[in-house]
Coordinates of C-alpha atoms in Angstrom, one line a residue:
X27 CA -31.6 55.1 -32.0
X28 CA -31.1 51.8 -34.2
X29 CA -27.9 51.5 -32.9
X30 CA -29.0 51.7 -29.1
X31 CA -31.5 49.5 -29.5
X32 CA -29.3 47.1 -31.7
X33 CA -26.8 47.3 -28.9
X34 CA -29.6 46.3 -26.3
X35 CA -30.6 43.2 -28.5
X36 CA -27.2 42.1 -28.6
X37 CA -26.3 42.4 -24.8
X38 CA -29.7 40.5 -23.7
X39 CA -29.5 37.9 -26.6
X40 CA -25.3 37.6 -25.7
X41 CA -26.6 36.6 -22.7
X42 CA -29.2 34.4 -23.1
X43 CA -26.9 32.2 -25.7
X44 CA -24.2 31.9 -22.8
X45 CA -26.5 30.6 -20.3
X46 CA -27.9 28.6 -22.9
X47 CA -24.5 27.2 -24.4
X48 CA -23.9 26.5 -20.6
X49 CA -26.6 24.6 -19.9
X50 CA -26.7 23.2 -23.3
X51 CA -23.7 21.0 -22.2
X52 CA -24.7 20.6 -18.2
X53 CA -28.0 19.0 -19.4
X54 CA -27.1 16.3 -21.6
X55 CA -24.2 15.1 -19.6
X56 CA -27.1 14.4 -16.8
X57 CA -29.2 12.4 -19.6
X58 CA -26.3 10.6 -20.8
X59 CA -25.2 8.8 -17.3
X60 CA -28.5 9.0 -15.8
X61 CA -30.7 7.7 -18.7
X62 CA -28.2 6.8 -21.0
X63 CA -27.4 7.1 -24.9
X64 CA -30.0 5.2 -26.2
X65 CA -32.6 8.1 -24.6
X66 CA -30.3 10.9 -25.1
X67 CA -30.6 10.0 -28.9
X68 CA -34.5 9.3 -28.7
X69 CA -34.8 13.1 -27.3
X70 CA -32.5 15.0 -30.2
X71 CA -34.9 12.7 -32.5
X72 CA -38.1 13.8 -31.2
X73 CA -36.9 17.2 -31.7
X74 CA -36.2 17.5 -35.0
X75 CA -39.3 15.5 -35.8
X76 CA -41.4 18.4 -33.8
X77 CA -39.3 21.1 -35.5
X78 CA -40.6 19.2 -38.9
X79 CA -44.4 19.7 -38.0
X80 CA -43.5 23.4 -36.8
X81 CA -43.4 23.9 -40.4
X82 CA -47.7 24.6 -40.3
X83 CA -46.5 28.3 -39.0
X84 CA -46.4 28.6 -42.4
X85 CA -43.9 31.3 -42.6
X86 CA -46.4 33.9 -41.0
X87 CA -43.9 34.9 -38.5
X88 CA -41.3 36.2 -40.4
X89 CA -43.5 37.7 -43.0
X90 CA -45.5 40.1 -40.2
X91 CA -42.1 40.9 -39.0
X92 CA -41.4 42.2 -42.6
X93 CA -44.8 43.5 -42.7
X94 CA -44.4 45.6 -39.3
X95 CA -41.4 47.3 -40.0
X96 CA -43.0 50.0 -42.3
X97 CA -46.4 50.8 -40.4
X98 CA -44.0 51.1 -37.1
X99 CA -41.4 53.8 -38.8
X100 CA -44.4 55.8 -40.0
X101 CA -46.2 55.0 -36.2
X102 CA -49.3 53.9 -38.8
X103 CA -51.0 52.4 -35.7
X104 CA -54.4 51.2 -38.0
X105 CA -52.4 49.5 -39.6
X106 CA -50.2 47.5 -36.9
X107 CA -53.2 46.4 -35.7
X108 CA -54.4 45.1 -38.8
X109 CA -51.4 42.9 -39.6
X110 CA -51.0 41.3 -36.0
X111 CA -54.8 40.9 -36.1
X112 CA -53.8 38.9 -39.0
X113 CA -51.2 37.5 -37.2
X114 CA -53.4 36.3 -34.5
X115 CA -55.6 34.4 -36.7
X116 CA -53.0 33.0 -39.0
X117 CA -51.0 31.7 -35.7
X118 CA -54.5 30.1 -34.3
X119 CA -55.3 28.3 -37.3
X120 CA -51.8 27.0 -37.8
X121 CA -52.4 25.8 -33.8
X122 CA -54.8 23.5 -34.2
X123 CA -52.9 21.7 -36.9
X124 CA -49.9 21.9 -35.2
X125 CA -51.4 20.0 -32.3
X126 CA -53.4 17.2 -34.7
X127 CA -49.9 16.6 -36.1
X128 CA -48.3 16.5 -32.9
X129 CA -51.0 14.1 -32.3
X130 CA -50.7 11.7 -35.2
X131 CA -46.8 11.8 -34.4
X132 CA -46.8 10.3 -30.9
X133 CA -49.1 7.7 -32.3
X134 CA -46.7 6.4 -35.1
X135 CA -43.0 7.7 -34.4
X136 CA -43.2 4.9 -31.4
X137 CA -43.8 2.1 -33.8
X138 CA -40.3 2.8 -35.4
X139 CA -38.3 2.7 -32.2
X140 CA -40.4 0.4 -30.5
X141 CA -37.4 -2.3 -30.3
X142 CA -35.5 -0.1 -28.4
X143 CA -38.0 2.1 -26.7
X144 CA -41.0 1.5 -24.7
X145 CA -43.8 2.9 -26.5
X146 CA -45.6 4.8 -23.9
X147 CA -42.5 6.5 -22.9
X148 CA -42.3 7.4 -26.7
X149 CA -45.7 8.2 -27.1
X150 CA -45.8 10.8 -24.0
X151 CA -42.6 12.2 -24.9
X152 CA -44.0 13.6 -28.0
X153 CA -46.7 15.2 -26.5
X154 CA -44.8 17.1 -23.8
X155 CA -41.6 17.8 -25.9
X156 CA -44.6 19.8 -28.3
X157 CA -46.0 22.0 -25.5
X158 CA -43.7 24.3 -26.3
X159 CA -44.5 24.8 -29.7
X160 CA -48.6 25.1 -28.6
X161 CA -47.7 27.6 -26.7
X162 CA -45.6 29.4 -29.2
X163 CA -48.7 28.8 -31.8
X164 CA -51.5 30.6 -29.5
X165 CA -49.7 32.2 -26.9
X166 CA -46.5 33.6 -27.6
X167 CA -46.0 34.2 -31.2
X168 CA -48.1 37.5 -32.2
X169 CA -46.5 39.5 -29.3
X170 CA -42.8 37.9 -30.2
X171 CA -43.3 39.2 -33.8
X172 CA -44.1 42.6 -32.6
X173 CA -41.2 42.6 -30.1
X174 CA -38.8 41.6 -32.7
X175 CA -40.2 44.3 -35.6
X176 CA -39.9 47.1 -33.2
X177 CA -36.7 45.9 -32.3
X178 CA -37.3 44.8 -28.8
X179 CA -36.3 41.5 -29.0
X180 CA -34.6 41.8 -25.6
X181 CA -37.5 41.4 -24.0
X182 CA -37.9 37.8 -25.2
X183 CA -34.5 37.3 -24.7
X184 CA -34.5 38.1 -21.0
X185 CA -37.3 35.8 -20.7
X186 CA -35.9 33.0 -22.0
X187 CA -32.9 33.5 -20.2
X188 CA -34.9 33.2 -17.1
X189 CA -36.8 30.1 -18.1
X190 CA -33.6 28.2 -19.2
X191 CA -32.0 28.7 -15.7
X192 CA -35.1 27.3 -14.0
X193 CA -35.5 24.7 -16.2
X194 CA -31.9 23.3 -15.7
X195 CA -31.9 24.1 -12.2
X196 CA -35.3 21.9 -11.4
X197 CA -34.6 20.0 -14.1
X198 CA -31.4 18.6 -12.7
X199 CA -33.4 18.4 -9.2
X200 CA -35.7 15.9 -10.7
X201 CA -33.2 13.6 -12.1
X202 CA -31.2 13.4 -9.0
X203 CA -34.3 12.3 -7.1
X204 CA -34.9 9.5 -9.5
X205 CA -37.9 10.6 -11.6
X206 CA -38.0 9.4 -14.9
X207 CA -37.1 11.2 -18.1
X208 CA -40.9 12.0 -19.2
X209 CA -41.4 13.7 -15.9
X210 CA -38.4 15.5 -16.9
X211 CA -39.2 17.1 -20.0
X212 CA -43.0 17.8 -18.3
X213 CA -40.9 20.0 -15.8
X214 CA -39.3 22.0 -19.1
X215 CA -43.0 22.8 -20.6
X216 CA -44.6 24.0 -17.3
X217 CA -41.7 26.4 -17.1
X218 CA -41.3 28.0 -20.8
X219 CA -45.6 28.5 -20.7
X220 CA -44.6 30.7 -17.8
X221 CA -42.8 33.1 -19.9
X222 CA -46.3 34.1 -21.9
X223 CA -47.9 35.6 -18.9
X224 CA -44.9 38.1 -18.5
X225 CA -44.6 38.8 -22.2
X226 CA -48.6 39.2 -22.7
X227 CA -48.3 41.7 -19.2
X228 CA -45.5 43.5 -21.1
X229 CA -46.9 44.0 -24.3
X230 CA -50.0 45.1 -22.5
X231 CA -48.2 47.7 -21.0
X232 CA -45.8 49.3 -23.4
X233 CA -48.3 48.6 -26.2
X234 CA -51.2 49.6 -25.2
X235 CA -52.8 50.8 -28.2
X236 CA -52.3 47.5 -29.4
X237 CA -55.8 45.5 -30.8
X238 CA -55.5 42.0 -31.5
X239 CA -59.6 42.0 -32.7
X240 CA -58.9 44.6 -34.5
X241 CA -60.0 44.2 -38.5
X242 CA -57.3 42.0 -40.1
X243 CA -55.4 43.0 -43.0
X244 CA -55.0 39.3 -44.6
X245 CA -53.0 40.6 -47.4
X246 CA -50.1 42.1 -45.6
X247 CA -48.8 38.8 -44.6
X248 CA -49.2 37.6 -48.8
X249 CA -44.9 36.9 -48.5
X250 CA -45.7 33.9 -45.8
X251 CA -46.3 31.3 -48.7
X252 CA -42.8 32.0 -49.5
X253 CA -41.6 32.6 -46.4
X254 CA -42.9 28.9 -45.4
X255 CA -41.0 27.4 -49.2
X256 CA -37.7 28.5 -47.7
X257 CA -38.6 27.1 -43.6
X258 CA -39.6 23.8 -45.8
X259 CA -35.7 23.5 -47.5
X260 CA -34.2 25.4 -44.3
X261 CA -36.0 22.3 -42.4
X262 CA -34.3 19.8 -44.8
X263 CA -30.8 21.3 -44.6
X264 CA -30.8 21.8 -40.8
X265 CA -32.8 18.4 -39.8
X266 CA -31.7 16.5 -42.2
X267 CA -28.7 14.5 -40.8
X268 CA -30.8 13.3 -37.4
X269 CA -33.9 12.2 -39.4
X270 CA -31.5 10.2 -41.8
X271 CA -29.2 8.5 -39.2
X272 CA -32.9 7.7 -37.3
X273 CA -34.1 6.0 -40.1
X274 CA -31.0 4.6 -41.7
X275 CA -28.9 3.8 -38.4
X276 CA -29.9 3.7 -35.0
X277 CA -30.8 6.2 -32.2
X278 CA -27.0 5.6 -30.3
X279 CA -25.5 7.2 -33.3
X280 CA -28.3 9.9 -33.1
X281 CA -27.1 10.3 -29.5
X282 CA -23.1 10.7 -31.0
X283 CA -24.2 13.4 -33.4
X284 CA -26.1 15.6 -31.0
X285 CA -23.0 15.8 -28.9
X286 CA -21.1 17.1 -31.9
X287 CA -24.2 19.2 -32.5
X288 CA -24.9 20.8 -28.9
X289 CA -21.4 21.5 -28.9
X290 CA -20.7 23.4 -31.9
X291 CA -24.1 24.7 -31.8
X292 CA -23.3 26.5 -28.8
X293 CA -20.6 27.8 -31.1
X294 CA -23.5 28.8 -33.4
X295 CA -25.7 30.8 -30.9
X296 CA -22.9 32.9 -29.5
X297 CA -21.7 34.1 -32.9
X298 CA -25.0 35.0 -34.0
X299 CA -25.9 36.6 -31.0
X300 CA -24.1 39.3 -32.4
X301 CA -27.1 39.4 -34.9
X302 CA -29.9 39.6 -32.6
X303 CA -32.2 42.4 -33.7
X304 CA -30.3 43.7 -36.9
X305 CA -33.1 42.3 -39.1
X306 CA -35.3 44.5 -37.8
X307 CA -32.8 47.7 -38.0
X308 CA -31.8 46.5 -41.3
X309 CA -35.7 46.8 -42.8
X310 CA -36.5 50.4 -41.1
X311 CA -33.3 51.2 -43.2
X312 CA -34.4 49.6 -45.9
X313 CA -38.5 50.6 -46.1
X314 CA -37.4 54.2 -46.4
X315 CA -34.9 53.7 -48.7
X316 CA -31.6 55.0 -47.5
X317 CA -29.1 53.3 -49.6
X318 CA -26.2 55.1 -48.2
X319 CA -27.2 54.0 -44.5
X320 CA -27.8 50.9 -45.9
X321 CA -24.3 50.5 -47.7
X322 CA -22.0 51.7 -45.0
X323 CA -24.0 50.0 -42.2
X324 CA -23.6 46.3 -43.4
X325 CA -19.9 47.0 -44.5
X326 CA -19.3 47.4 -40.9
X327 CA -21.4 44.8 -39.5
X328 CA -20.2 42.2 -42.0
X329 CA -16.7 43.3 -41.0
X330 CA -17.2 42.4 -37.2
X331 CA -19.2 39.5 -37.9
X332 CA -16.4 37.7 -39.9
X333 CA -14.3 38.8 -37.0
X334 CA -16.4 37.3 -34.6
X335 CA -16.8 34.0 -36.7
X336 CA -13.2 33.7 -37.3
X337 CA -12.4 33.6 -33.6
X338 CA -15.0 31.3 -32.5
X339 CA -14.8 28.7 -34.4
X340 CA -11.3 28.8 -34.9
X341 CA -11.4 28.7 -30.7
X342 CA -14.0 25.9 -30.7
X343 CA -11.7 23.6 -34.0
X344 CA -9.0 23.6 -31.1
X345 CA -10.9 22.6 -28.3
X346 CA -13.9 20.2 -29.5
X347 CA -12.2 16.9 -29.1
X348 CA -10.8 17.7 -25.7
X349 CA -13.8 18.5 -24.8
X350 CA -16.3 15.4 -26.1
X351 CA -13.7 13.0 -25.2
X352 CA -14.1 14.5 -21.3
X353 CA -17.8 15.4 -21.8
X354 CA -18.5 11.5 -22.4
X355 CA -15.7 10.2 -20.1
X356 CA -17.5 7.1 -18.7
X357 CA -20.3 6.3 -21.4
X358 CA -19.6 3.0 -22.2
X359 CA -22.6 1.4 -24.7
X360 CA -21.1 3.5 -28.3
X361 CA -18.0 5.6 -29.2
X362 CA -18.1 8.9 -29.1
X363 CA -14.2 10.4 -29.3
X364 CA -14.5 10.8 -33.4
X365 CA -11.5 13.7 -34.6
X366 CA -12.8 13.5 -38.3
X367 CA -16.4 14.0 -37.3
X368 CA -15.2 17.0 -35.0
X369 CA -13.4 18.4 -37.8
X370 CA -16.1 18.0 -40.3
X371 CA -18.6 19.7 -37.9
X372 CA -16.5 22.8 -37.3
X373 CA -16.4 23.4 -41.3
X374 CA -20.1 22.7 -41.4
X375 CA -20.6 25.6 -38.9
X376 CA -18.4 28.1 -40.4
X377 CA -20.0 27.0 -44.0
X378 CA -23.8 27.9 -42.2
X379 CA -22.1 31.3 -40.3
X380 CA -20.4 32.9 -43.0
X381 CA -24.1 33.0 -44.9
X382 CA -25.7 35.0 -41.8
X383 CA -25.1 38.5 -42.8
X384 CA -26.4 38.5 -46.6
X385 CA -29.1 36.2 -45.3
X386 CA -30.0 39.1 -42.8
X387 CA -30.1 41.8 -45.2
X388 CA -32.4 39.3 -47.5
X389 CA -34.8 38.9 -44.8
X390 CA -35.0 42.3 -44.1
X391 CA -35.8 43.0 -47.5
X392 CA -38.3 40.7 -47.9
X393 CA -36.7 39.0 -50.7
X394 CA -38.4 35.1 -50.1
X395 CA -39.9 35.0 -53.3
X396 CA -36.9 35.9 -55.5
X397 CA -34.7 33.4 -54.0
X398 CA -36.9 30.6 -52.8
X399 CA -35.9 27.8 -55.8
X400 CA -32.5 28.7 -54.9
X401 CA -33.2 27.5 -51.4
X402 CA -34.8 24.6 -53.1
X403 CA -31.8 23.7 -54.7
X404 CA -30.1 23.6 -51.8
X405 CA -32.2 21.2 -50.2
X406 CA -32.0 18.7 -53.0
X407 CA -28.2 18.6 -52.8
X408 CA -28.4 18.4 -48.8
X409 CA -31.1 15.3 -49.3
X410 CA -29.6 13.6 -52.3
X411 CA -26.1 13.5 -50.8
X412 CA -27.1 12.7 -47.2
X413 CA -28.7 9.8 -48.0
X414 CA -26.4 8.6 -50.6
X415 CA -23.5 8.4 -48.5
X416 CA -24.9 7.6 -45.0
X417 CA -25.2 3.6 -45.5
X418 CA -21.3 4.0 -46.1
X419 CA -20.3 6.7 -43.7
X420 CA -22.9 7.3 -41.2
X421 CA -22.2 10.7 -39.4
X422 CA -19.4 11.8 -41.3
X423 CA -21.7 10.9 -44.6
X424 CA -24.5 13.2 -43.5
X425 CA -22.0 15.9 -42.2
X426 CA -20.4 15.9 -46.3
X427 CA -24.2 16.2 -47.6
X428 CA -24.3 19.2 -45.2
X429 CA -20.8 20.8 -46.3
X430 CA -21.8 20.2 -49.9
X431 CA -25.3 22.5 -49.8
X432 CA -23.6 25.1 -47.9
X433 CA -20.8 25.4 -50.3
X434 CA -23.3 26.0 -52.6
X435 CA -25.7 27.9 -50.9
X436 CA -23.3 30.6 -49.2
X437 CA -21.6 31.5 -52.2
X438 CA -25.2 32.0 -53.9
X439 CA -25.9 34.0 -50.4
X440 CA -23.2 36.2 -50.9
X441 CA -23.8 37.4 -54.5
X442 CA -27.3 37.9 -54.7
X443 CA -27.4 40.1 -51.3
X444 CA -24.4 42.4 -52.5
X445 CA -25.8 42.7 -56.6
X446 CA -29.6 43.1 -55.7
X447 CA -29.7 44.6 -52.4
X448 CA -26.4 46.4 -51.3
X449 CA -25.8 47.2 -54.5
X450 CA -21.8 46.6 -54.6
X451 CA -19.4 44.4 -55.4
X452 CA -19.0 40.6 -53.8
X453 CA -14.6 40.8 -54.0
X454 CA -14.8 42.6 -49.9
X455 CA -16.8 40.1 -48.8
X456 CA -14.3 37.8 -50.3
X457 CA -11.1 39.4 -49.3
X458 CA -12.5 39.6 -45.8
X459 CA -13.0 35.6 -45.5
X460 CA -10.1 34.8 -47.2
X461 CA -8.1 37.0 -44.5
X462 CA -10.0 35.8 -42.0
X463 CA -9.0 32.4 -42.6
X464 CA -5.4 32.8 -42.9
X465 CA -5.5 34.4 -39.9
X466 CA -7.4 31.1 -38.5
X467 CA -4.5 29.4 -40.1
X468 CA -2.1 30.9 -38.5
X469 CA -3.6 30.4 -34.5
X470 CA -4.4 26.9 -35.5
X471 CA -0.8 26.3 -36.9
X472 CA 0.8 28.2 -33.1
X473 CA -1.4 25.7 -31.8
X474 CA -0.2 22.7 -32.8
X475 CA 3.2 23.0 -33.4
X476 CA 4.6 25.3 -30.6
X477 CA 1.6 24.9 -27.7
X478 CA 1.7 21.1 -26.7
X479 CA -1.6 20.8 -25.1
X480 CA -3.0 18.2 -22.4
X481 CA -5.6 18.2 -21.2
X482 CA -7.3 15.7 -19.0
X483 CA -10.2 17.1 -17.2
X484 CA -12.8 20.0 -17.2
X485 CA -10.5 22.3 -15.3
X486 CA -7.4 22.2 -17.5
X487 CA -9.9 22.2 -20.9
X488 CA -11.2 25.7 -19.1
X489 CA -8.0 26.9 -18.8
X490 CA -7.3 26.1 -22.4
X491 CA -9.8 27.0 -23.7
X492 CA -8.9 30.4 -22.4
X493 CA -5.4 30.7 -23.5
X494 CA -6.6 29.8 -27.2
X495 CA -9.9 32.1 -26.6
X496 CA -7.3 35.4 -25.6
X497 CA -4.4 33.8 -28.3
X498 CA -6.9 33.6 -31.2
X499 CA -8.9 37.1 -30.4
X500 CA -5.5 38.8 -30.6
X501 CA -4.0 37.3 -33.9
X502 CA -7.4 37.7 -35.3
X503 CA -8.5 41.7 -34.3
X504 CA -4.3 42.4 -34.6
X505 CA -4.8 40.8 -38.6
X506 CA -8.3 42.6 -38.9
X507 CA -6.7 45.9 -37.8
X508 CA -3.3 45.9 -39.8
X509 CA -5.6 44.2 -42.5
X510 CA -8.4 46.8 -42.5
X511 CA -7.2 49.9 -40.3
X512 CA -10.4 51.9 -41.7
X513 CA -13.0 49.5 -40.8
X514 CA -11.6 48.8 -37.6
X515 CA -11.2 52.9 -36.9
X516 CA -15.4 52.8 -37.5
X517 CA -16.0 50.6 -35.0
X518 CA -14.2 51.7 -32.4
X519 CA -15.8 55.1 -33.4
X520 CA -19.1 53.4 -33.2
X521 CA -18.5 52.2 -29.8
X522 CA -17.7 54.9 -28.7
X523 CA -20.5 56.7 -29.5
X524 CA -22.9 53.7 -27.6
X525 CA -21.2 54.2 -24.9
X526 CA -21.2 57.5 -24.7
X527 CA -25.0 57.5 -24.7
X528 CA -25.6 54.9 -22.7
X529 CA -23.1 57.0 -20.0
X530 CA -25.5 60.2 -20.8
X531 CA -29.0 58.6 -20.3
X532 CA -27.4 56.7 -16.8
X533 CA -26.4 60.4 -15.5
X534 CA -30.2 61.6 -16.8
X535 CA -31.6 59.1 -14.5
X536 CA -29.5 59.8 -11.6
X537 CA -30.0 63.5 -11.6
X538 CA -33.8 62.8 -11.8
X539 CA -33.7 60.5 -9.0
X540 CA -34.3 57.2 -10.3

């Protein structure tokens, strides 16, 4: 059953990440030659200053997730309602400051761009690029978090999926017929708030024992005060680099970094797409304690994950260059074609990847309080390094404070996960990176020497992109297999076995009729 569901997850949030990744690079390019680099870069600001005051969630989201998982194996229905009672009221309260910050953030971010931004336009971009998080505050949040604990995340997957085509779709309409850019973004927030009223129907529905005003059980969410100490350094090491080159540089060099950034985080989504809805798998396994489950289950998923990392990014390390030097082809007012700032992105995303598994078995578990001044740690060297070598080195000196806190923070990742929770030995995780990147090595090195690439438009970087895509996936799964023929025997099994069920409940429902 964890395994269909898991397989659901992945297929809807698969999805969702591709049409994302898609119109994560369709978007921009309209911003960039309609409105130009100056607003592009005001708009990947804004963001990370919203994401910042998204911080008053307080961890309470991740912490009734954790809290779910054991009332829902034991169907303890009470007590469901109890925590996302609690939910409910923490989310609320964390609304209304949300939306006082949001407040006192239109008001003075415009002061600081003000020289190269009109202030109004500022001003109302803040307010409508927050909408979204309202909605997530009293809306959307306490029916995500029951989604995701009973491992339904799909359902929020499909939704979004939805929203981001229409968005892109009227989006684009609006910027062809000349409205500006805050009528724009306006367009993006009446769309997403559509999603609640099919999730709130949908919950209704499947859930409908489900009592919001139920009596809350305030002490089942105690691990959100933690939780929120690790979103507080996660915010830091993520958001970091755009809140330093706004303050330190200008906003055309913010504009240069989110190009890098949409790209490679596109990288990002699809590889941890493979994730979605593990956490909550992982935690059923864990709250009744099977350690054997537990044990054999992340060997395999930590062995397809590296898999999956090591062709991706490997993939992308090949073709980001290309790509940004076609994607900005005719944007004139800043540079944007930077190898060494490609380069020093694609290790900053496999440094942030390679951390996912362990960091999904420590969620599951619940452990935010025995690693939170770890994560703080972290932080400090991501902070302290940033902003001591951006004056020098602009991007590429924020991108080295990033590769630095990673370095450390993945290896930390790594050990703690397999000698408190998995209870084995850290050398197979490291035996399956180090393999993993020879085998990079190797498709890179084909690459280079023997391939003599050139490319000079969208249609010959597709085609590329494929031949390196099909070249890479085989060298890589060909090394995995000779590599680690047992592993790679498992998951075919496992395969298999989805399939096979997926093929049994399909003949079910045609015999019935349906």
């Amino acid at each position: 059953m964890r395994s269909k569901k898991a397989f659901k997850n992945f297929i809807a949030n698969i999805i969702m990440q591709l049409v994302t990744a898609i119109i994560g690079f369709i978007l921009p390019r309209y911003f960039l030659t309609v409105y130009g680099s100056t607003i592009n870069g005001l708009v990947s600001s804004l963001k990370q200053f919203i994401s910042y005051i998204n911080i008053v969630e307080a961890g309470v989201g991740t912490a009734s997730i954790v809290a779910l998982y054991t009332p829902l194996a034991k169907h303890d229905i009470k007590e469901v309602n109890a925590i996302l009672s609690a939910t409910r009221i923490f989310y609320k309260k964390s609304g209304y400051i949300f939306a006082l910050l949001v407040v006192s953030l239109a008001i003075t971010y415009p002061l600081f761009v003000n020289t190269q931004i009109n202030y109004s336009i500022t001003f109302w971009l803040v307010i409508i690029l927050a909408g979204s998080g309202v909605i997530e505050f009293f809306i959307i949040g306490k029916y995500r978090v029951l989604l995701t604990a009973d491992q339904k995340s799909y359902v929020v997957s499909i939704l979004q999926t939805v929203a981001t085509i229409l968005n892109a779709v009227i989006s684009i309409i609006f910027m062809k017929l000349g409205f500006n850019v805050v009528i724009v973004q306006a367009v993006a927030v009446v769309v997403y708030a559509s999603r609640s009223v099919f999730l709130v129907f949908y919950v209704n529905k499947k859930y409908p024992y489900v009592n919001l005003m139920a009596k809350p059980d305030m002490g089942a969410i105690h691990k959100k005060w933690d939780v929120l100490f690790h979103q507080i350094a996660g915010l830091i090491v993520n958001n970091t680099p755009v809140v330093i080159l706004t303050v330190f540089s200008n906003l055309k060099e913010v504009s240069v970094y989110s190009i890098y950034y949409m790209a490679t985080k596109a990288v990002h989504l699809i590889v941890t797409s493979f994730n979605s809805g593990l956490m909550s798998g992982f935690g059923e396994v864990i709250a009744i304690g099977d350690k054997d489950t537990l044990q054999k289950s992340y060997r395999l998923y930590e062995y397809i994950y590296y898999l999956v990392l090591a062709w991706a990014y490997t993939s992308a390390g090949l073709m980001l260059n290309s790509f940004v030097q076609i994607y900005t082809r005719g944007v004139q007012d800043v540079n944007y074609v930077r190898p060494y700032v490609a380069i020093l992105f694609i290790i900053v995303g496999v440094a942030n990847n390679i951390r996912i598994p362990p960091l999904t078995i420590i969620n599951a578990a619940g452990h935010f309080g025995e690693t939170k001044y770890r994560a703080l740690w972290e932080a400090i060297i991501n902070l302290s390094v940033s902003v001591a070598l951006v004056k020098p080195y602009g991007i590429i000196g924020v991108l080295l404070g990033s590769i630095c806190s990673f370095a450390y923070r993945t290896i930390d990742f790594i050990i703690y996960t397999n000698k408190h929770i998995i209870l084995q030995s850290s050398a197979k995780t490291l035996c399956r990176l180090i393999n993993n990147i020879v085998l990079s090595c190797i498709s890179i090195f084909l690459f280079i020497q023997i391939f003599k690439m050139q490319i000079n438009n969208f249609i010959e970087w597709g085609l590329w992109s494929c031949i390196v895509g099909i070249v890479t996936l085989l060298i890589i799964v060909l090394g995995n297999s000779i590599l680690e023929p047992d592993s790679m025997k498992e998951v075919l099994i496992r395969f298999y076995k989805i399939n096979r069920s997926f093929k049994k409940v399909q003949h079910e429902n045609s015999r019935l009729g349906f």
